[in-house]
Amino acid sequence: MVTKILKVVAQTEPVYVPSKKQSDGQLAKSMIRLKELGGDYEDEYICAMFGNLALCKFAVGKTVIASLRFQTHELNGSVFQDVVANDIQNI
């Protein structure tokens, strides 16, 4: 897990996806686009947020501290990387 200071670029509205771990069978999911501080060409991350964090709204342009988890998985012979935001706090 990596903790970084980032700027919010965009965030999607939460949707509910099926989950076997939740008692009601659904889990909130939202995507957030975060950019490292600096110039126009800094690294950006598209991160998934789940549960209560997915229901939080972060303002575009705000600076946040985010704990990100990077993981990979294989599907049909292709390898994909996922970035999950475990925690995001406004500064």
Short mmCIF file of C-alpha atoms in Angstrom, two decimals, residues 1-72:
data_model
loop_
_atom_site.label_atom_id
_atom_site.label_comp_id
_atom_site.label_asym_id
_atom_site.label_seq_id
_atom_site.Cartn_x
_atom_site.Cartn_y
_atom_site.Cartn_z
CA MET A 1 0.00 0.00 0.00
CA VAL A 2 1.19 3.51 -0.87
CA THR A 3 0.08 6.79 0.72
CA LYS A 4 0.33 9.90 -1.47
CA ILE A 5 -0.78 13.52 -1.56
CA LEU A 6 -2.87 13.91 -4.72
CA LYS A 7 -5.37 16.24 -6.40
CA VAL A 8 -8.90 15.13 -7.34
CA VAL A 9 -9.53 15.35 -11.11
CA ALA A 10 -12.91 13.61 -11.38
CA GLN A 11 -15.23 11.18 -9.61
CA THR A 12 -18.13 9.04 -10.83
CA GLU A 13 -21.45 8.65 -9.07
CA PRO A 14 -21.66 5.51 -6.93
CA VAL A 15 -23.29 2.39 -8.35
CA TYR A 16 -24.18 -0.82 -6.55
CA VAL A 17 -22.48 -4.06 -7.57
CA PRO A 18 -23.22 -7.61 -6.37
CA SER A 19 -21.21 -8.75 -3.34
CA LYS A 20 -21.29 -12.07 -1.48
CA LYS A 21 -19.57 -10.45 1.51
CA GLN A 22 -22.37 -7.93 2.21
CA SER A 23 -25.49 -8.94 4.12
CA ASP A 24 -27.79 -7.29 1.56
CA GLY A 25 -25.79 -8.66 -1.40
CA GLN A 26 -24.75 -5.24 -2.77
CA LEU A 27 -21.68 -3.04 -2.40
CA ALA A 28 -21.30 0.62 -3.40
CA LYS A 29 -18.57 1.28 -5.98
CA SER A 30 -17.27 4.56 -7.38
CA MET A 31 -14.25 5.50 -9.50
CA ILE A 32 -12.02 8.48 -8.74
CA ARG A 33 -9.27 10.02 -10.87
CA LEU A 34 -6.35 11.36 -8.84
CA LYS A 35 -3.27 13.27 -10.06
CA GLU A 36 0.10 13.82 -8.40
CA LEU A 37 0.97 17.41 -7.53
CA GLY A 38 3.21 19.35 -9.90
CA GLY A 39 2.95 20.12 -13.58
CA ASP A 40 0.60 19.12 -16.39
CA TYR A 41 2.34 15.80 -17.03
CA GLU A 42 2.31 14.29 -13.54
CA ASP A 43 1.14 10.70 -13.04
CA GLU A 44 -2.59 10.04 -12.69
CA TYR A 45 -4.42 7.09 -11.16
CA ILE A 46 -7.93 5.80 -11.83
CA CYS A 47 -8.93 4.21 -8.53
CA ALA A 48 -11.88 2.12 -7.42
CA MET A 49 -13.54 3.02 -4.11
CA PHE A 50 -15.83 0.57 -2.33
CA GLY A 51 -18.36 0.66 0.51
CA ASN A 52 -18.74 3.82 2.59
CA LEU A 53 -15.76 5.47 0.86
CA ALA A 54 -17.56 5.16 -2.50
CA LEU A 55 -20.47 7.18 -1.08
CA CYS A 56 -18.20 10.11 -0.13
CA LYS A 57 -18.04 13.02 -2.58
CA PHE A 58 -14.66 14.70 -3.15
CA ALA A 59 -14.58 18.11 -4.84
CA VAL A 60 -12.67 18.46 -8.12
CA GLY A 61 -9.40 20.33 -7.56
CA LYS A 62 -9.19 19.50 -3.84
CA THR A 63 -5.95 18.13 -2.42
CA VAL A 64 -6.31 14.81 -0.59
CA ILE A 65 -4.19 12.18 1.15
CA ALA A 66 -4.95 8.78 -0.38
CA SER A 67 -3.86 5.28 0.59
CA LEU A 68 -3.72 3.26 -2.62
CA ARG A 69 -3.39 -0.50 -3.09
CA PHE A 70 -1.98 -1.78 -6.39
CA GLN A 71 -2.81 -5.32 -7.44
CA THR A 72 -2.89 -7.43 -10.61
#
